[in-house]
PDB file of C-alpha atoms in Angstrom:
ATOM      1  CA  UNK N   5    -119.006 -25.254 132.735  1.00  0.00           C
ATOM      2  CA  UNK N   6    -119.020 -28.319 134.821  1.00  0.00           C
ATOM      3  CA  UNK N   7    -119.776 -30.362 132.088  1.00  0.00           C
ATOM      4  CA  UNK N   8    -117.119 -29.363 130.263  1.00  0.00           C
ATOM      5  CA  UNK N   9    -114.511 -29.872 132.608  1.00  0.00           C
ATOM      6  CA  UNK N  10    -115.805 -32.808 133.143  1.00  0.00           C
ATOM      7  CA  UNK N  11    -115.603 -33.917 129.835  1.00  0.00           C
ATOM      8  CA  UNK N  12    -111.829 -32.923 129.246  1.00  0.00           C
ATOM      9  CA  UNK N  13    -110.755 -34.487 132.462  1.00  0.00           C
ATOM     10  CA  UNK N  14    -112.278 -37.685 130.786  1.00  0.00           C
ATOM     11  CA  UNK N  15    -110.524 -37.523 127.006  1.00  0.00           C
ATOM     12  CA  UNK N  16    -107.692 -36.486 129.007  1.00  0.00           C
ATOM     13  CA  UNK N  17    -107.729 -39.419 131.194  1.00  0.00           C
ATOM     14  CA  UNK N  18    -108.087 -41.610 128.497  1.00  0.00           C
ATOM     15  CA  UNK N  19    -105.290 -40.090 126.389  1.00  0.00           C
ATOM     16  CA  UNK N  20    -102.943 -40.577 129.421  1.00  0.00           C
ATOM     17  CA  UNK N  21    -103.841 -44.184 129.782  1.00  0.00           C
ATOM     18  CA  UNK N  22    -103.393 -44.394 126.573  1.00  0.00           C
ATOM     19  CA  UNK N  23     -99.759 -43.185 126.213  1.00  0.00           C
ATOM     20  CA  UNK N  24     -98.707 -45.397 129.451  1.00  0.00           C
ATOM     21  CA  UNK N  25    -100.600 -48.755 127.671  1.00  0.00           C
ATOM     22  CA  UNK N  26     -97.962 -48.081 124.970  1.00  0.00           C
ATOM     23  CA  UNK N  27     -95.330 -47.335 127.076  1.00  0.00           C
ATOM     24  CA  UNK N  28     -95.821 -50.308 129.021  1.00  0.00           C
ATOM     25  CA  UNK N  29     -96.053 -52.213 125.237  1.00  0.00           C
ATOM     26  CA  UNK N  30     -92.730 -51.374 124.538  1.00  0.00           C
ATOM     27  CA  UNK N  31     -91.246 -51.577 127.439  1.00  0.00           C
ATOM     28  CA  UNK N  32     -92.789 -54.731 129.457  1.00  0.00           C
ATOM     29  CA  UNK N  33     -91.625 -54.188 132.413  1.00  0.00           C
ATOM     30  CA  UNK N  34     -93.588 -54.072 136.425  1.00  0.00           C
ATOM     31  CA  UNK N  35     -92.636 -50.938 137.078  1.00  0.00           C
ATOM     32  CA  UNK N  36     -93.911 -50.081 133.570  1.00  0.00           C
ATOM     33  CA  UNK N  37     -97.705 -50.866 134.533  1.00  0.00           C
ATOM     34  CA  UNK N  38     -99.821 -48.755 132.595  1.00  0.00           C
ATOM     35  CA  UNK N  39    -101.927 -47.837 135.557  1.00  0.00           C
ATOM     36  CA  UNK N  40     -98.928 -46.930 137.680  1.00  0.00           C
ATOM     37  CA  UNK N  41     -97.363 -44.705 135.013  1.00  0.00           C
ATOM     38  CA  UNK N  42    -101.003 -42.957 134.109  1.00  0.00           C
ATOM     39  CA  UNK N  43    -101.530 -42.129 137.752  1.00  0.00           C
ATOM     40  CA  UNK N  44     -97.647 -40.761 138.448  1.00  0.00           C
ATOM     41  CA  UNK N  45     -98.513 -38.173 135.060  1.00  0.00           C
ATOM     42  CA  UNK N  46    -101.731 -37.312 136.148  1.00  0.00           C
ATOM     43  CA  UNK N  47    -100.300 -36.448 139.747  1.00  0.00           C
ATOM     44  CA  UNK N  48     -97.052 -34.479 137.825  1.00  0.00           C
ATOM     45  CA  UNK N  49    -100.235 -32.630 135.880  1.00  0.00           C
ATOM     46  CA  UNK N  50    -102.096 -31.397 139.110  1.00  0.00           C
ATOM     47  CA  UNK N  51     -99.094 -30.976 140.748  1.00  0.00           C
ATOM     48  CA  UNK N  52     -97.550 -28.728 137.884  1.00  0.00           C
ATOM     49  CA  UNK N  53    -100.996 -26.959 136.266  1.00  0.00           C
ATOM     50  CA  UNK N  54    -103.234 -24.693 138.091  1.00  0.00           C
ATOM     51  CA  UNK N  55    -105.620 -27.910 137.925  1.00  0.00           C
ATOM     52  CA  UNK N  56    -107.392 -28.450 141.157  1.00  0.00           C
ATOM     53  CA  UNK N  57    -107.763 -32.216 142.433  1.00  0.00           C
ATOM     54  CA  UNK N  58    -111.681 -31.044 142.865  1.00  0.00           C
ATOM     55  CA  UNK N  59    -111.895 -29.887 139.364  1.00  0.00           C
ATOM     56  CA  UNK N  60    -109.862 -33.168 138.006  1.00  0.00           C
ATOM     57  CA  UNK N  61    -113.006 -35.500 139.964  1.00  0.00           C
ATOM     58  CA  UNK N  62    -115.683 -33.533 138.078  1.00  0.00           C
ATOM     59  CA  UNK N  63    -114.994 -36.007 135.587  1.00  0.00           C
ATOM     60  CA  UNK N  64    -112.738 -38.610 137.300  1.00  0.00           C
ATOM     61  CA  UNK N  65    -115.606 -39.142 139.859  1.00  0.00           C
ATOM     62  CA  UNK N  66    -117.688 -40.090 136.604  1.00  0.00           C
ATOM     63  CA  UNK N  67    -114.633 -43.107 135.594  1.00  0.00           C
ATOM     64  CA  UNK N  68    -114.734 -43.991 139.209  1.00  0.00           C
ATOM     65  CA  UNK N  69    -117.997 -45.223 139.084  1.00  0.00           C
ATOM     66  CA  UNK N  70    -117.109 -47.338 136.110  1.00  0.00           C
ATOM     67  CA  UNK N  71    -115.377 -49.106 138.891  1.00  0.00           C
ATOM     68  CA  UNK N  72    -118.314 -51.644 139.931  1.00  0.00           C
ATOM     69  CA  UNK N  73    -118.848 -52.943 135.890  1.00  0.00           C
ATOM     70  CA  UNK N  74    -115.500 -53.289 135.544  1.00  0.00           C
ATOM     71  CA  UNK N  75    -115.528 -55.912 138.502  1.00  0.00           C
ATOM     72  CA  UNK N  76    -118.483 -57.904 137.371  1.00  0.00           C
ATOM     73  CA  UNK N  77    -116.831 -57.765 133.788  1.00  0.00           C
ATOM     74  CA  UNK N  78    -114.283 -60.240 135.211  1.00  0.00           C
ATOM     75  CA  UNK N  79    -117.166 -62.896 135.822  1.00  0.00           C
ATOM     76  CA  UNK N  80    -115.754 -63.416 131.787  1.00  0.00           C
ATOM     77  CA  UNK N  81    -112.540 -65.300 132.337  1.00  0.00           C
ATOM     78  CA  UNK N  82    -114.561 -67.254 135.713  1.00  0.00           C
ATOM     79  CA  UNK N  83    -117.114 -68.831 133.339  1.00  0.00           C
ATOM     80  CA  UNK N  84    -114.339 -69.626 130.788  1.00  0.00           C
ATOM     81  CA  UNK N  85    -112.520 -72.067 133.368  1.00  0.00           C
ATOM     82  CA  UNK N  86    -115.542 -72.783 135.338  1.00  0.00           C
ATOM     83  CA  UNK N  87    -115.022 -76.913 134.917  1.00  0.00           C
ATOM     84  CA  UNK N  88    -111.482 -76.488 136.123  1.00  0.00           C
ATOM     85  CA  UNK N  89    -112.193 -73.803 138.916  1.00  0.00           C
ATOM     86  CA  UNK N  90    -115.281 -76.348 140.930  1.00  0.00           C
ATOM     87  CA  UNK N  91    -111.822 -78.895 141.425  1.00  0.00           C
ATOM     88  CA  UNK N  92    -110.074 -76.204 143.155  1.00  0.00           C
ATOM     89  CA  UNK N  93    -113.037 -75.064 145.902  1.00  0.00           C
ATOM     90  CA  UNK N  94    -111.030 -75.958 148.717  1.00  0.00           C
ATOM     91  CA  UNK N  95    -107.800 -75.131 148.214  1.00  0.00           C
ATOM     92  CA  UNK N  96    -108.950 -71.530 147.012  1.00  0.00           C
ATOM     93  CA  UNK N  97    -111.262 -70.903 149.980  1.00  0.00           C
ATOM     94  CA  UNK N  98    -108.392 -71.924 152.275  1.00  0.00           C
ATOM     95  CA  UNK N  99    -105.811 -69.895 150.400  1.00  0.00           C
ATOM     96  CA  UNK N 100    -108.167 -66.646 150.663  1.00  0.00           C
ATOM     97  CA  UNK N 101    -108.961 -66.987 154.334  1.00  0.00           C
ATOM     98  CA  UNK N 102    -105.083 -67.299 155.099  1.00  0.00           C
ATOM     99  CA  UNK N 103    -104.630 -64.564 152.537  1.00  0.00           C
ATOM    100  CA  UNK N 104    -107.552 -62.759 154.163  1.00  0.00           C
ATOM    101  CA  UNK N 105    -105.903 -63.111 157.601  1.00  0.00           C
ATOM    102  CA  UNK N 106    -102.399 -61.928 156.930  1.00  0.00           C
ATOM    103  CA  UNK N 107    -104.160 -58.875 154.692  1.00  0.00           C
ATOM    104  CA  UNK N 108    -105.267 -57.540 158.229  1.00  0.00           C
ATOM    105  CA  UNK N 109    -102.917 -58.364 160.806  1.00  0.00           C
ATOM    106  CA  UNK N 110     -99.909 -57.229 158.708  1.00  0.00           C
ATOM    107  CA  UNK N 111    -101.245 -53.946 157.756  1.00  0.00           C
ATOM    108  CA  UNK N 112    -101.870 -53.074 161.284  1.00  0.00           C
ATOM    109  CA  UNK N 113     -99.689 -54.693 163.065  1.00  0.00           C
ATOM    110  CA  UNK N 114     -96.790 -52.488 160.486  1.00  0.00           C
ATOM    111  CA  UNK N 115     -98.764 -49.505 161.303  1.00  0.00           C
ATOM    112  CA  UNK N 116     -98.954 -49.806 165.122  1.00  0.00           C
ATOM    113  CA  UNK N 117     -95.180 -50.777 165.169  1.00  0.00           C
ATOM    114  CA  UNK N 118     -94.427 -47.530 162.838  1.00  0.00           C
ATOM    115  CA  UNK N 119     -96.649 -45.416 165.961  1.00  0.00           C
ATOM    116  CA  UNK N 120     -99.566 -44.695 163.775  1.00  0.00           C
ATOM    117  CA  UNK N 121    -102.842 -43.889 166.197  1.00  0.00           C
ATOM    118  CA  UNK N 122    -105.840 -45.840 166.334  1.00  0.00           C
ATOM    119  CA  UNK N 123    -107.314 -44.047 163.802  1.00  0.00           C
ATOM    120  CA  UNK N 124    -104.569 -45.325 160.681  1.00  0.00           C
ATOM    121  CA  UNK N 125    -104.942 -48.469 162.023  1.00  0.00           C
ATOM    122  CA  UNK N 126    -108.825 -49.196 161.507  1.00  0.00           C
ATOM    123  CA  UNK N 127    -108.758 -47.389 158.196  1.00  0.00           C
ATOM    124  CA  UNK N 128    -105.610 -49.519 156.897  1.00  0.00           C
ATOM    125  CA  UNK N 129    -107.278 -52.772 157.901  1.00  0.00           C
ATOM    126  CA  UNK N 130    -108.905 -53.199 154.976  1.00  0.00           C
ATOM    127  CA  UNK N 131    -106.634 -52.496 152.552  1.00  0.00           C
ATOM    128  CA  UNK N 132    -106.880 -55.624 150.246  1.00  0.00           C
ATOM    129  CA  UNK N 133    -110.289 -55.530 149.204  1.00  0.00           C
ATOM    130  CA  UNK N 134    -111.647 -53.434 146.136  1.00  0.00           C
ATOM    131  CA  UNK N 135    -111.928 -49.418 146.830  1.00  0.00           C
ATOM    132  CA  UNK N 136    -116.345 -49.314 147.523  1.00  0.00           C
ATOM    133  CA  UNK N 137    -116.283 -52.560 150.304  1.00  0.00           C
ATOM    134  CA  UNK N 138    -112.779 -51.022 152.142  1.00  0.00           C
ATOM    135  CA  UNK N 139    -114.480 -47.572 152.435  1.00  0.00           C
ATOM    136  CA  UNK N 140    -117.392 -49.311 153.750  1.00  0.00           C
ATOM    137  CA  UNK N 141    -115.491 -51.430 156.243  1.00  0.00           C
ATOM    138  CA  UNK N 142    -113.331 -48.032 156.796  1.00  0.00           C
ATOM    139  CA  UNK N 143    -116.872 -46.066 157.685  1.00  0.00           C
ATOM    140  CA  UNK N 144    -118.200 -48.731 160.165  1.00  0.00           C
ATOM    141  CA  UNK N 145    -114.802 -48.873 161.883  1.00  0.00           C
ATOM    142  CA  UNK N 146    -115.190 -44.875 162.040  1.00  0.00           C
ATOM    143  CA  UNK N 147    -112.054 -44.919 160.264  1.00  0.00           C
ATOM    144  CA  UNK N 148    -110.977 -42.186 157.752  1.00  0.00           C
ATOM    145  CA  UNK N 149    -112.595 -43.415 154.335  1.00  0.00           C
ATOM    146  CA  UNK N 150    -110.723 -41.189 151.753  1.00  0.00           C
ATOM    147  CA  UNK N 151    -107.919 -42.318 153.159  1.00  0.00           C
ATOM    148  CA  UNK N 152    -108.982 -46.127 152.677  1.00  0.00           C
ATOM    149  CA  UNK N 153    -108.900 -45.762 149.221  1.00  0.00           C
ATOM    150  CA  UNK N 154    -105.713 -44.807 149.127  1.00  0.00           C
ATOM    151  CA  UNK N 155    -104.416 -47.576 150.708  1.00  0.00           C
ATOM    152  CA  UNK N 156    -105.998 -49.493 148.571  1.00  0.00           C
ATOM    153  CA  UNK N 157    -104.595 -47.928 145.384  1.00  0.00           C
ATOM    154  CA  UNK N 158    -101.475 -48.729 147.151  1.00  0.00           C
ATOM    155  CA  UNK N 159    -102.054 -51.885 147.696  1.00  0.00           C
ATOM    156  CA  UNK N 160    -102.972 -53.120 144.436  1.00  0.00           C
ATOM    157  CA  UNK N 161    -100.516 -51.332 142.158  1.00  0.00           C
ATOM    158  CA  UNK N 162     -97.787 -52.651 144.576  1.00  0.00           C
ATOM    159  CA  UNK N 163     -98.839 -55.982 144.335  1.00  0.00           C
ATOM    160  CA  UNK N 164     -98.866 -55.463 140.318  1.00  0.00           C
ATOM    161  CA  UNK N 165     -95.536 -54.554 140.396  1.00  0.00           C
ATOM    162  CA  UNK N 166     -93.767 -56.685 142.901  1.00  0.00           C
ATOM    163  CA  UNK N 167     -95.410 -59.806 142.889  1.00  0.00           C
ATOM    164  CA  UNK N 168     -93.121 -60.975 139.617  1.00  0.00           C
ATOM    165  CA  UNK N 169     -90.362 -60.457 141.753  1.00  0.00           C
ATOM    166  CA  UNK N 170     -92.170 -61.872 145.175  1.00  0.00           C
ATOM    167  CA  UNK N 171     -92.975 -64.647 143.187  1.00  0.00           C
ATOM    168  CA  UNK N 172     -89.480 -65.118 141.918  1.00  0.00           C
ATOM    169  CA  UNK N 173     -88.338 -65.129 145.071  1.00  0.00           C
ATOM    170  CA  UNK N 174     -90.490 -67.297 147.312  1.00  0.00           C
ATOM    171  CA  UNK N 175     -90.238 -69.670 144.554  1.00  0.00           C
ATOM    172  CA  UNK N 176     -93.922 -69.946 143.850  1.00  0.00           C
ATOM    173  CA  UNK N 177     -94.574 -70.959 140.429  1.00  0.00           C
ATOM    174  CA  UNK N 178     -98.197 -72.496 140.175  1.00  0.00           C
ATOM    175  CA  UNK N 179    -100.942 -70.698 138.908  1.00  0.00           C
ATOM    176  CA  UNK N 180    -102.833 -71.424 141.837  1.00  0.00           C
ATOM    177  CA  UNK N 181    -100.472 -69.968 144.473  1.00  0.00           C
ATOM    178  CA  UNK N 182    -100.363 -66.928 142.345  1.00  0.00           C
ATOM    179  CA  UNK N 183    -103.815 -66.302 141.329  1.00  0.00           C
ATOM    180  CA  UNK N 184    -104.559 -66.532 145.287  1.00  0.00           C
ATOM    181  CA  UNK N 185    -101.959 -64.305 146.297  1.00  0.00           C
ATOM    182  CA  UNK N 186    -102.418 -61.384 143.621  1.00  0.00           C
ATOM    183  CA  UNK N 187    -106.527 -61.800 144.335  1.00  0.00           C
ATOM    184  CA  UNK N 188    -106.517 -61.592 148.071  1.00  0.00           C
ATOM    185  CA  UNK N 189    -104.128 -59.363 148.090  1.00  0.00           C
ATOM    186  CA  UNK N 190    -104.183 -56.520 145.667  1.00  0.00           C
ATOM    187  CA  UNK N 191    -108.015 -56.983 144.348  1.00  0.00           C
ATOM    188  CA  UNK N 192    -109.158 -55.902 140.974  1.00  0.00           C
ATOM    189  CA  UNK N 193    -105.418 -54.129 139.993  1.00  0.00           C
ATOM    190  CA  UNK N 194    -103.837 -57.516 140.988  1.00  0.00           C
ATOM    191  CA  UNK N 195    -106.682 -59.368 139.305  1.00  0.00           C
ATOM    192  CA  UNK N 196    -105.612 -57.409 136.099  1.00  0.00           C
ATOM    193  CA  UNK N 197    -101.807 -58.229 136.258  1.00  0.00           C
ATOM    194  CA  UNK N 198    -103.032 -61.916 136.719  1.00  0.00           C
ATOM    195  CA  UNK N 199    -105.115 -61.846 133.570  1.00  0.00           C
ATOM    196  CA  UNK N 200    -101.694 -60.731 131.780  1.00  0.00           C
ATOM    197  CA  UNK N 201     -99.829 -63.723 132.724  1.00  0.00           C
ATOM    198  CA  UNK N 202    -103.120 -66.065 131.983  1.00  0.00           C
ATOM    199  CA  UNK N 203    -106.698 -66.337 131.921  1.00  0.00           C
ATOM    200  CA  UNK N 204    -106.674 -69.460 134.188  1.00  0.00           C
ATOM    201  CA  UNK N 205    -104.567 -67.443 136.800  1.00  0.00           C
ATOM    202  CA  UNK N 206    -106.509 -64.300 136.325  1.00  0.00           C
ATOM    203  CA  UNK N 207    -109.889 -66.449 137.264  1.00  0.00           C
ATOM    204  CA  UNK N 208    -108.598 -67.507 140.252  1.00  0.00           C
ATOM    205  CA  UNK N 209    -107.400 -64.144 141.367  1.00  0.00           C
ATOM    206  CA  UNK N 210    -110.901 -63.080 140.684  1.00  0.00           C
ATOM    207  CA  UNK N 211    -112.432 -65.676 142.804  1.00  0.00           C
ATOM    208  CA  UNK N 212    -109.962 -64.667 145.418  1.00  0.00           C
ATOM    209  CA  UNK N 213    -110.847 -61.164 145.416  1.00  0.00           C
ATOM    210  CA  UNK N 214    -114.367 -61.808 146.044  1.00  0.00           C
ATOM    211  CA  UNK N 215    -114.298 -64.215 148.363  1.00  0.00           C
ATOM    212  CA  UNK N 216    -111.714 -61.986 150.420  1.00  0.00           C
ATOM    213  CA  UNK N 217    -113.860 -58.997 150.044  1.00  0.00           C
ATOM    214  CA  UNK N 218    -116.799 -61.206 151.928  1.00  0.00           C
ATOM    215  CA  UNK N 219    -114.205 -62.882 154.938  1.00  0.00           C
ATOM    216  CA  UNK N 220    -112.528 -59.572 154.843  1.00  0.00           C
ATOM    217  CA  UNK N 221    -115.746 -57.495 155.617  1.00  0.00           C
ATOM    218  CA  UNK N 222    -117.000 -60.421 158.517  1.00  0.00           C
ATOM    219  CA  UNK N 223    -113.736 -60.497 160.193  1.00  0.00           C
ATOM    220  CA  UNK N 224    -111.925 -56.889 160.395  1.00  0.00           C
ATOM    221  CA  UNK N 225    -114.451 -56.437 163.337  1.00  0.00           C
ATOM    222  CA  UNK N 226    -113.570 -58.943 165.165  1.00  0.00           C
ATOM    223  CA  UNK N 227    -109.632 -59.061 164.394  1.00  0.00           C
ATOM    224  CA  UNK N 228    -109.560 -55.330 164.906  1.00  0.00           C
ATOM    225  CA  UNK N 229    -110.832 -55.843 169.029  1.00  0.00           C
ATOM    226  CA  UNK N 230    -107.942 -58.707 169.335  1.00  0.00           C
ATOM    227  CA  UNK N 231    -104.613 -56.725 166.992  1.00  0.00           C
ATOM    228  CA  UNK N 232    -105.317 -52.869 168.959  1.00  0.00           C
TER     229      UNK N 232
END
């Protein structure tokens, strides 16, 4: 029986993403993002349906743990612009530290001023960093995990979204600026809306996310004893 719930909650997941990929085809749009659109249909489904969340992660627990290949898949673009990417070394690991830096202290410094308890605040700290490292991070601060990777859901497809408009309006137009911003901030989902505007910018994002995910997990200790 499991397996066959399993199995559905797969095809169905698929079908979904599926129908928002060509809904965000015809209408290209941020808002449109075929992830956002997917996960606000499934949440209508098991909102609206009898369907549990438990029974849903029978199978979505199996896509989640396509998670980890999808990241190493975007090695791809990163060997594509390799020659280009060595000039950059220092201006990307300087970018990602600040980006790495203002991840943290914003989160929970916008947390503590909005009264949230100790608690919120170590789990949101890691926020920008792909879902398996943040829950990690989340667990060793004794923070609440599950919770973590929400926050980093929200993170990402927020970035997706806004950063067209962020962009727009800070004024920052190089492919470097943005590929740091959308990597060290909103991880693999920003990564993703990087590739879409170009491969050059999407490898840079993906060198961003990594490199975040390592300062990231070294300093949330540390900057977590200084910002509580």
């Amino acid at each position: 029986m499991q397996l066959f719930i399993g199995i559905t909650a797969i095809i169905g997941t698929i079908i979904i993403y599926y129908v928002a990929l060509k809904i965000h085809d015809k209408y290209h749009y941020p808002f449109t993002l075929p992830m956002l659109i997917a996960t606000i249909i499934i949440v209508l489904i098991l909102l609206i349906t009898p369907i549990s969340y438990d029974s849903y992660m029978i199978g979505g627990e199996w896509i989640n743990k396509l998670l980890s290949p999808a990241v190493v898949a975007l090695a791809y673009p990163l060997y594509m612009e390799r020659k280009l990417l060595k000039k950059l070394v220092v201006p990307i690991l300087v970018g990602t530290t600040i980006g790495a830096l203002v991840g943290i202290s914003t989160g929970v410094l916008l947390a503590k001023w909005a009264g949230f308890g100790e608690e919120i605040l170590l789990t949101i700290s890691s926020k920008s960093v792909t879902t398996p490292i943040s829950m990690a991070i989340t667990e060793s601060l004794d923070g609440i995990t599950s919770l973590a990777a929400v926050f980093v859901v929200i993170a990402g497809v927020s970035g997706a979204v806004l950063h067209s408009y962020i962009y727009k309006f800070t004024k920052i137009h190089h492919y470097l600026g943005k590929g740091i911003g959308l990597g060290s901030a909103s991880h693999g989902i920003g990564t993703a809306a990087a590739l879409e505007n170009s491969q050059l910018e999407g490898s840079i994002s993906s060198i961003a996310m990594s490199i975040s995910a390592v300062i990231v997990s070294v300093i949330t200790p540390w900057m977590m004893v200084l910002l509580l």
